[in-house]
């Protein structure tokens, strides 16, 4: 809404993101890509949707992945990077944890001249890193005008309704109930702020 160009980077292929043991994994990967592009469209994102294509559940923080994420940072030159907070305690999913560390490691690599000179790309230092799902947030962004954009973007991920969003898995677990839960979460984040809906982050500006 402020005119920023927004890019998304999806680190894994989603090939294991189902409870259906008979699912066609090739089709699931294609579907997850389509859903992410639709979610970006619903958010009004005008940049690219990038896919790292690590196998679901097997994302690592090795040099190859760090190089690729640093390459994308140097290409897109973001002012702000959003990522999982990898220090969240008891985070079970290894991809979420590793995606956070990978983003942080890649920011360091993208900013410094002697990391990956073979990429042939000018280095770039983002201004701000916002870590979401943090246990110790210190910054709340006003999203009062955009709550439904978030909900509609999440609802684009229909393949994750049962496994992640608890839609259709239990009685009274429809999309309306999901919307109510999401809005309640945003109200809670804004509880001590002068606005109605918020998104809470751990903010790091010294990059």
PDB file of C-alpha atoms in Angstrom:
ATOM      1  CA  UNK A   1       0.000   0.000   0.000  1.00  0.00           C
ATOM      2  CA  UNK A   2       2.980   2.301   0.606  1.00  0.00           C
ATOM      3  CA  UNK A   3       4.384   1.509  -2.816  1.00  0.00           C
ATOM      4  CA  UNK A   4       7.010  -0.999  -1.710  1.00  0.00           C
ATOM      5  CA  UNK A   5       7.981  -3.874  -3.958  1.00  0.00           C
ATOM      6  CA  UNK A   6       7.458  -7.143  -2.066  1.00  0.00           C
ATOM      7  CA  UNK A   7       9.224 -10.411  -2.880  1.00  0.00           C
ATOM      8  CA  UNK A   8       8.641 -13.814  -1.298  1.00  0.00           C
ATOM      9  CA  UNK A   9      11.226 -16.567  -0.925  1.00  0.00           C
ATOM     10  CA  UNK A  10       9.915 -20.056  -0.178  1.00  0.00           C
ATOM     11  CA  UNK A  11      12.747 -22.286   0.985  1.00  0.00           C
ATOM     12  CA  UNK A  12      11.180 -25.763   0.702  1.00  0.00           C
ATOM     13  CA  UNK A  13       9.043 -27.534  -1.872  1.00  0.00           C
ATOM     14  CA  UNK A  14       6.141 -28.561   0.389  1.00  0.00           C
ATOM     15  CA  UNK A  15       6.343 -32.146  -0.834  1.00  0.00           C
ATOM     16  CA  UNK A  16       5.700 -33.643   2.614  1.00  0.00           C
ATOM     17  CA  UNK A  17       3.119 -31.131   3.789  1.00  0.00           C
ATOM     18  CA  UNK A  18       0.119 -33.440   3.923  1.00  0.00           C
ATOM     19  CA  UNK A  19      -1.355 -36.150   6.142  1.00  0.00           C
ATOM     20  CA  UNK A  20      -2.582 -38.052   3.087  1.00  0.00           C
ATOM     21  CA  UNK A  21      -0.237 -41.027   2.663  1.00  0.00           C
ATOM     22  CA  UNK A  22      -1.563 -41.567  -0.866  1.00  0.00           C
ATOM     23  CA  UNK A  23      -0.986 -38.010  -2.062  1.00  0.00           C
ATOM     24  CA  UNK A  24       0.832 -37.395  -5.340  1.00  0.00           C
ATOM     25  CA  UNK A  25       3.896 -35.488  -4.138  1.00  0.00           C
ATOM     26  CA  UNK A  26       4.750 -34.121  -7.583  1.00  0.00           C
ATOM     27  CA  UNK A  27       1.277 -32.609  -7.857  1.00  0.00           C
ATOM     28  CA  UNK A  28       1.480 -31.355  -4.285  1.00  0.00           C
ATOM     29  CA  UNK A  29       4.670 -29.415  -5.064  1.00  0.00           C
ATOM     30  CA  UNK A  30       2.995 -27.814  -8.082  1.00  0.00           C
ATOM     31  CA  UNK A  31      -0.086 -26.963  -6.027  1.00  0.00           C
ATOM     32  CA  UNK A  32       1.941 -25.390  -3.239  1.00  0.00           C
ATOM     33  CA  UNK A  33       3.704 -23.164  -5.780  1.00  0.00           C
ATOM     34  CA  UNK A  34       0.365 -22.053  -7.244  1.00  0.00           C
ATOM     35  CA  UNK A  35      -1.003 -21.341  -3.776  1.00  0.00           C
ATOM     36  CA  UNK A  36       2.001 -19.216  -2.834  1.00  0.00           C
ATOM     37  CA  UNK A  37       1.743 -17.160  -5.993  1.00  0.00           C
ATOM     38  CA  UNK A  38      -1.980 -16.637  -5.332  1.00  0.00           C
ATOM     39  CA  UNK A  39      -1.252 -15.626  -1.728  1.00  0.00           C
ATOM     40  CA  UNK A  40       1.272 -13.060  -2.958  1.00  0.00           C
ATOM     41  CA  UNK A  41      -1.292 -11.744  -5.425  1.00  0.00           C
ATOM     42  CA  UNK A  42      -3.890 -11.360  -2.667  1.00  0.00           C
ATOM     43  CA  UNK A  43      -1.398  -9.382  -0.603  1.00  0.00           C
ATOM     44  CA  UNK A  44      -0.777  -7.067  -3.531  1.00  0.00           C
ATOM     45  CA  UNK A  45       2.877  -8.091  -3.749  1.00  0.00           C
ATOM     46  CA  UNK A  46       4.396  -6.831  -6.986  1.00  0.00           C
ATOM     47  CA  UNK A  47       7.763  -8.603  -6.795  1.00  0.00           C
ATOM     48  CA  UNK A  48       8.798 -12.147  -7.609  1.00  0.00           C
ATOM     49  CA  UNK A  49       7.980 -15.351  -5.783  1.00  0.00           C
ATOM     50  CA  UNK A  50      11.268 -17.222  -5.491  1.00  0.00           C
ATOM     51  CA  UNK A  51      11.588 -20.932  -4.702  1.00  0.00           C
ATOM     52  CA  UNK A  52      14.714 -22.454  -3.168  1.00  0.00           C
ATOM     53  CA  UNK A  53      13.234 -25.943  -3.711  1.00  0.00           C
ATOM     54  CA  UNK A  54      14.875 -27.703  -0.769  1.00  0.00           C
ATOM     55  CA  UNK A  55      13.107 -30.985  -0.050  1.00  0.00           C
ATOM     56  CA  UNK A  56      10.429 -30.483   2.583  1.00  0.00           C
ATOM     57  CA  UNK A  57      11.830 -31.265   6.019  1.00  0.00           C
ATOM     58  CA  UNK A  58      15.421 -31.300   4.775  1.00  0.00           C
ATOM     59  CA  UNK A  59      16.355 -27.605   4.593  1.00  0.00           C
ATOM     60  CA  UNK A  60      19.906 -27.082   5.800  1.00  0.00           C
ATOM     61  CA  UNK A  61      21.941 -24.001   6.574  1.00  0.00           C
ATOM     62  CA  UNK A  62      24.950 -25.038   4.513  1.00  0.00           C
ATOM     63  CA  UNK A  63      26.981 -22.848   2.207  1.00  0.00           C
ATOM     64  CA  UNK A  64      25.056 -23.740  -0.962  1.00  0.00           C
ATOM     65  CA  UNK A  65      21.749 -22.531   0.448  1.00  0.00           C
ATOM     66  CA  UNK A  66      23.402 -19.525   2.083  1.00  0.00           C
ATOM     67  CA  UNK A  67      24.916 -18.554  -1.274  1.00  0.00           C
ATOM     68  CA  UNK A  68      21.556 -18.812  -3.015  1.00  0.00           C
ATOM     69  CA  UNK A  69      19.700 -16.741  -0.428  1.00  0.00           C
ATOM     70  CA  UNK A  70      22.508 -14.163  -0.423  1.00  0.00           C
ATOM     71  CA  UNK A  71      22.236 -14.063  -4.225  1.00  0.00           C
ATOM     72  CA  UNK A  72      18.516 -13.304  -4.004  1.00  0.00           C
ATOM     73  CA  UNK A  73      19.128 -10.600  -1.400  1.00  0.00           C
ATOM     74  CA  UNK A  74      21.720  -8.983  -3.658  1.00  0.00           C
ATOM     75  CA  UNK A  75      19.384  -9.197  -6.637  1.00  0.00           C
ATOM     76  CA  UNK A  76      16.249  -7.872  -4.925  1.00  0.00           C
ATOM     77  CA  UNK A  77      18.093  -5.422  -2.609  1.00  0.00           C
ATOM     78  CA  UNK A  78      15.452  -5.309   0.136  1.00  0.00           C
ATOM     79  CA  UNK A  79      15.262  -2.541   2.711  1.00  0.00           C
ATOM     80  CA  UNK A  80      13.467  -4.904   5.100  1.00  0.00           C
ATOM     81  CA  UNK A  81      13.766  -8.672   5.445  1.00  0.00           C
ATOM     82  CA  UNK A  82      11.149 -10.724   7.292  1.00  0.00           C
ATOM     83  CA  UNK A  83      12.039 -14.177   8.579  1.00  0.00           C
ATOM     84  CA  UNK A  84      11.241 -16.848  11.156  1.00  0.00           C
ATOM     85  CA  UNK A  85      12.744 -16.212  14.578  1.00  0.00           C
ATOM     86  CA  UNK A  86      15.071 -19.240  14.796  1.00  0.00           C
ATOM     87  CA  UNK A  87      15.563 -18.801  18.547  1.00  0.00           C
ATOM     88  CA  UNK A  88      11.945 -19.560  19.393  1.00  0.00           C
ATOM     89  CA  UNK A  89      12.062 -22.264  22.066  1.00  0.00           C
ATOM     90  CA  UNK A  90      10.579 -25.655  21.368  1.00  0.00           C
ATOM     91  CA  UNK A  91      10.043 -24.917  17.688  1.00  0.00           C
ATOM     92  CA  UNK A  92       9.463 -28.391  16.297  1.00  0.00           C
ATOM     93  CA  UNK A  93       9.657 -27.953  12.544  1.00  0.00           C
ATOM     94  CA  UNK A  94      13.302 -28.054  11.424  1.00  0.00           C
ATOM     95  CA  UNK A  95      12.582 -26.081   8.239  1.00  0.00           C
ATOM     96  CA  UNK A  96      11.148 -23.133  10.172  1.00  0.00           C
ATOM     97  CA  UNK A  97      14.109 -23.075  12.518  1.00  0.00           C
ATOM     98  CA  UNK A  98      16.660 -23.442   9.721  1.00  0.00           C
ATOM     99  CA  UNK A  99      14.922 -20.907   7.478  1.00  0.00           C
ATOM    100  CA  UNK A 100      15.422 -18.312  10.201  1.00  0.00           C
ATOM    101  CA  UNK A 101      19.108 -19.089  10.621  1.00  0.00           C
ATOM    102  CA  UNK A 102      19.540 -19.218   6.847  1.00  0.00           C
ATOM    103  CA  UNK A 103      18.035 -15.748   6.416  1.00  0.00           C
ATOM    104  CA  UNK A 104      20.312 -14.309   9.091  1.00  0.00           C
ATOM    105  CA  UNK A 105      23.429 -15.998   7.722  1.00  0.00           C
ATOM    106  CA  UNK A 106      22.573 -14.844   4.199  1.00  0.00           C
ATOM    107  CA  UNK A 107      22.138 -11.233   5.316  1.00  0.00           C
ATOM    108  CA  UNK A 108      25.675 -11.290   6.699  1.00  0.00           C
ATOM    109  CA  UNK A 109      26.976 -12.861   3.495  1.00  0.00           C
ATOM    110  CA  UNK A 110      25.068 -10.471   1.212  1.00  0.00           C
ATOM    111  CA  UNK A 111      26.436  -7.378   2.938  1.00  0.00           C
ATOM    112  CA  UNK A 112      30.155  -8.239   2.972  1.00  0.00           C
ATOM    113  CA  UNK A 113      32.365  -8.089  -0.147  1.00  0.00           C
ATOM    114  CA  UNK A 114      34.400 -11.264   0.353  1.00  0.00           C
ATOM    115  CA  UNK A 115      31.413 -13.589   0.664  1.00  0.00           C
ATOM    116  CA  UNK A 116      30.603 -15.280  -2.634  1.00  0.00           C
ATOM    117  CA  UNK A 117      32.379 -12.878  -5.035  1.00  0.00           C
ATOM    118  CA  UNK A 118      31.791 -15.467  -7.757  1.00  0.00           C
ATOM    119  CA  UNK A 119      28.161 -14.302  -7.863  1.00  0.00           C
ATOM    120  CA  UNK A 120      29.303 -11.126  -9.582  1.00  0.00           C
ATOM    121  CA  UNK A 121      26.660  -9.089  -7.755  1.00  0.00           C
ATOM    122  CA  UNK A 122      27.044  -5.855  -5.825  1.00  0.00           C
ATOM    123  CA  UNK A 123      26.794  -6.434  -2.103  1.00  0.00           C
ATOM    124  CA  UNK A 124      23.726  -5.227  -0.242  1.00  0.00           C
ATOM    125  CA  UNK A 125      22.975  -4.512   3.407  1.00  0.00           C
ATOM    126  CA  UNK A 126      19.266  -4.379   4.346  1.00  0.00           C
ATOM    127  CA  UNK A 127      18.184  -1.705   6.825  1.00  0.00           C
ATOM    128  CA  UNK A 128      16.019  -3.886   9.044  1.00  0.00           C
ATOM    129  CA  UNK A 129      15.347  -7.521   9.900  1.00  0.00           C
ATOM    130  CA  UNK A 130      11.926  -8.382  11.341  1.00  0.00           C
ATOM    131  CA  UNK A 131      11.685 -11.812  12.976  1.00  0.00           C
ATOM    132  CA  UNK A 132       8.139 -13.135  13.245  1.00  0.00           C
ATOM    133  CA  UNK A 133       6.706 -15.609  15.777  1.00  0.00           C
ATOM    134  CA  UNK A 134       9.226 -14.268  18.256  1.00  0.00           C
ATOM    135  CA  UNK A 135       8.893 -15.013  21.964  1.00  0.00           C
ATOM    136  CA  UNK A 136      10.376 -11.603  22.767  1.00  0.00           C
ATOM    137  CA  UNK A 137       8.925  -9.125  20.253  1.00  0.00           C
ATOM    138  CA  UNK A 138       9.950  -5.493  20.609  1.00  0.00           C
ATOM    139  CA  UNK A 139       8.204  -3.955  17.603  1.00  0.00           C
ATOM    140  CA  UNK A 140       4.546  -3.959  16.574  1.00  0.00           C
ATOM    141  CA  UNK A 141       3.544  -2.918  13.074  1.00  0.00           C
ATOM    142  CA  UNK A 142       0.126  -1.302  12.559  1.00  0.00           C
ATOM    143  CA  UNK A 143      -1.872  -3.563  10.216  1.00  0.00           C
ATOM    144  CA  UNK A 144      -5.335  -2.295  11.119  1.00  0.00           C
ATOM    145  CA  UNK A 145      -6.257  -1.635   7.498  1.00  0.00           C
ATOM    146  CA  UNK A 146      -4.889  -4.959   6.277  1.00  0.00           C
ATOM    147  CA  UNK A 147      -6.209  -7.710   8.526  1.00  0.00           C
ATOM    148  CA  UNK A 148      -8.400  -9.205   5.840  1.00  0.00           C
ATOM    149  CA  UNK A 149      -5.527  -9.145   3.338  1.00  0.00           C
ATOM    150  CA  UNK A 150      -3.556 -11.396   5.699  1.00  0.00           C
ATOM    151  CA  UNK A 151      -6.525 -13.725   6.193  1.00  0.00           C
ATOM    152  CA  UNK A 152      -7.271 -13.996   2.481  1.00  0.00           C
ATOM    153  CA  UNK A 153      -3.609 -14.647   1.669  1.00  0.00           C
ATOM    154  CA  UNK A 154      -3.485 -17.470   4.204  1.00  0.00           C
ATOM    155  CA  UNK A 155      -6.718 -18.917   2.829  1.00  0.00           C
ATOM    156  CA  UNK A 156      -5.006 -19.266  -0.552  1.00  0.00           C
ATOM    157  CA  UNK A 157      -3.053 -22.188   0.949  1.00  0.00           C
ATOM    158  CA  UNK A 158      -5.893 -24.691   0.680  1.00  0.00           C
ATOM    159  CA  UNK A 159      -3.555 -27.688   0.754  1.00  0.00           C
ATOM    160  CA  UNK A 160      -2.616 -26.686   4.311  1.00  0.00           C
ATOM    161  CA  UNK A 161      -6.131 -26.257   5.688  1.00  0.00           C
ATOM    162  CA  UNK A 162      -6.106 -29.530   7.608  1.00  0.00           C
ATOM    163  CA  UNK A 163      -2.443 -29.832   8.559  1.00  0.00           C
ATOM    164  CA  UNK A 164      -1.653 -26.244   9.531  1.00  0.00           C
ATOM    165  CA  UNK A 165      -4.741 -24.074   9.752  1.00  0.00           C
ATOM    166  CA  UNK A 166      -7.243 -26.497  11.327  1.00  0.00           C
ATOM    167  CA  UNK A 167      -9.891 -25.777   8.707  1.00  0.00           C
ATOM    168  CA  UNK A 168     -12.262 -28.652   8.054  1.00  0.00           C
ATOM    169  CA  UNK A 169     -10.431 -30.973  10.436  1.00  0.00           C
ATOM    170  CA  UNK A 170     -12.847 -30.511  13.329  1.00  0.00           C
ATOM    171  CA  UNK A 171     -16.427 -29.306  13.889  1.00  0.00           C
ATOM    172  CA  UNK A 172     -16.702 -25.509  13.821  1.00  0.00           C
ATOM    173  CA  UNK A 173     -13.328 -25.232  12.094  1.00  0.00           C
ATOM    174  CA  UNK A 174     -14.381 -23.434   8.933  1.00  0.00           C
ATOM    175  CA  UNK A 175     -12.826 -20.430   7.217  1.00  0.00           C
ATOM    176  CA  UNK A 176     -14.916 -17.993   9.267  1.00  0.00           C
ATOM    177  CA  UNK A 177     -13.598 -19.458  12.508  1.00  0.00           C
ATOM    178  CA  UNK A 178     -10.066 -19.255  11.120  1.00  0.00           C
ATOM    179  CA  UNK A 179     -10.597 -15.578  10.264  1.00  0.00           C
ATOM    180  CA  UNK A 180     -11.796 -14.888  13.792  1.00  0.00           C
ATOM    181  CA  UNK A 181      -8.726 -16.582  15.271  1.00  0.00           C
ATOM    182  CA  UNK A 182      -6.379 -14.593  13.051  1.00  0.00           C
ATOM    183  CA  UNK A 183      -8.054 -11.274  13.859  1.00  0.00           C
ATOM    184  CA  UNK A 184      -7.956 -12.089  17.570  1.00  0.00           C
ATOM    185  CA  UNK A 185      -4.229 -12.768  17.250  1.00  0.00           C
ATOM    186  CA  UNK A 186      -3.683  -9.403  15.579  1.00  0.00           C
ATOM    187  CA  UNK A 187      -5.765  -7.643  18.255  1.00  0.00           C
ATOM    188  CA  UNK A 188      -3.678  -9.291  20.950  1.00  0.00           C
ATOM    189  CA  UNK A 189      -0.469  -8.124  19.261  1.00  0.00           C
ATOM    190  CA  UNK A 190      -1.795  -4.538  19.274  1.00  0.00           C
ATOM    191  CA  UNK A 191      -3.045  -4.678  22.873  1.00  0.00           C
ATOM    192  CA  UNK A 192      -0.659  -2.009  24.178  1.00  0.00           C
ATOM    193  CA  UNK A 193      -0.572   0.023  20.967  1.00  0.00           C
ATOM    194  CA  UNK A 194      -2.686   2.963  19.771  1.00  0.00           C
ATOM    195  CA  UNK A 195      -4.143   0.915  16.903  1.00  0.00           C
ATOM    196  CA  UNK A 196      -6.515  -2.029  16.621  1.00  0.00           C
ATOM    197  CA  UNK A 197      -4.564  -4.698  14.740  1.00  0.00           C
ATOM    198  CA  UNK A 198      -0.850  -5.390  14.867  1.00  0.00           C
ATOM    199  CA  UNK A 199       1.901  -7.764  13.808  1.00  0.00           C
ATOM    200  CA  UNK A 200       4.614  -8.335  16.412  1.00  0.00           C
ATOM    201  CA  UNK A 201       8.280  -8.816  15.519  1.00  0.00           C
ATOM    202  CA  UNK A 202      11.736  -8.881  17.008  1.00  0.00           C
ATOM    203  CA  UNK A 203      13.335  -5.960  15.183  1.00  0.00           C
ATOM    204  CA  UNK A 204      17.046  -5.815  14.400  1.00  0.00           C
ATOM    205  CA  UNK A 205      18.380  -2.653  12.771  1.00  0.00           C
ATOM    206  CA  UNK A 206      22.104  -3.122  13.335  1.00  0.00           C
ATOM    207  CA  UNK A 207      22.814  -5.283  10.299  1.00  0.00           C
TER     208      UNK A 207
END
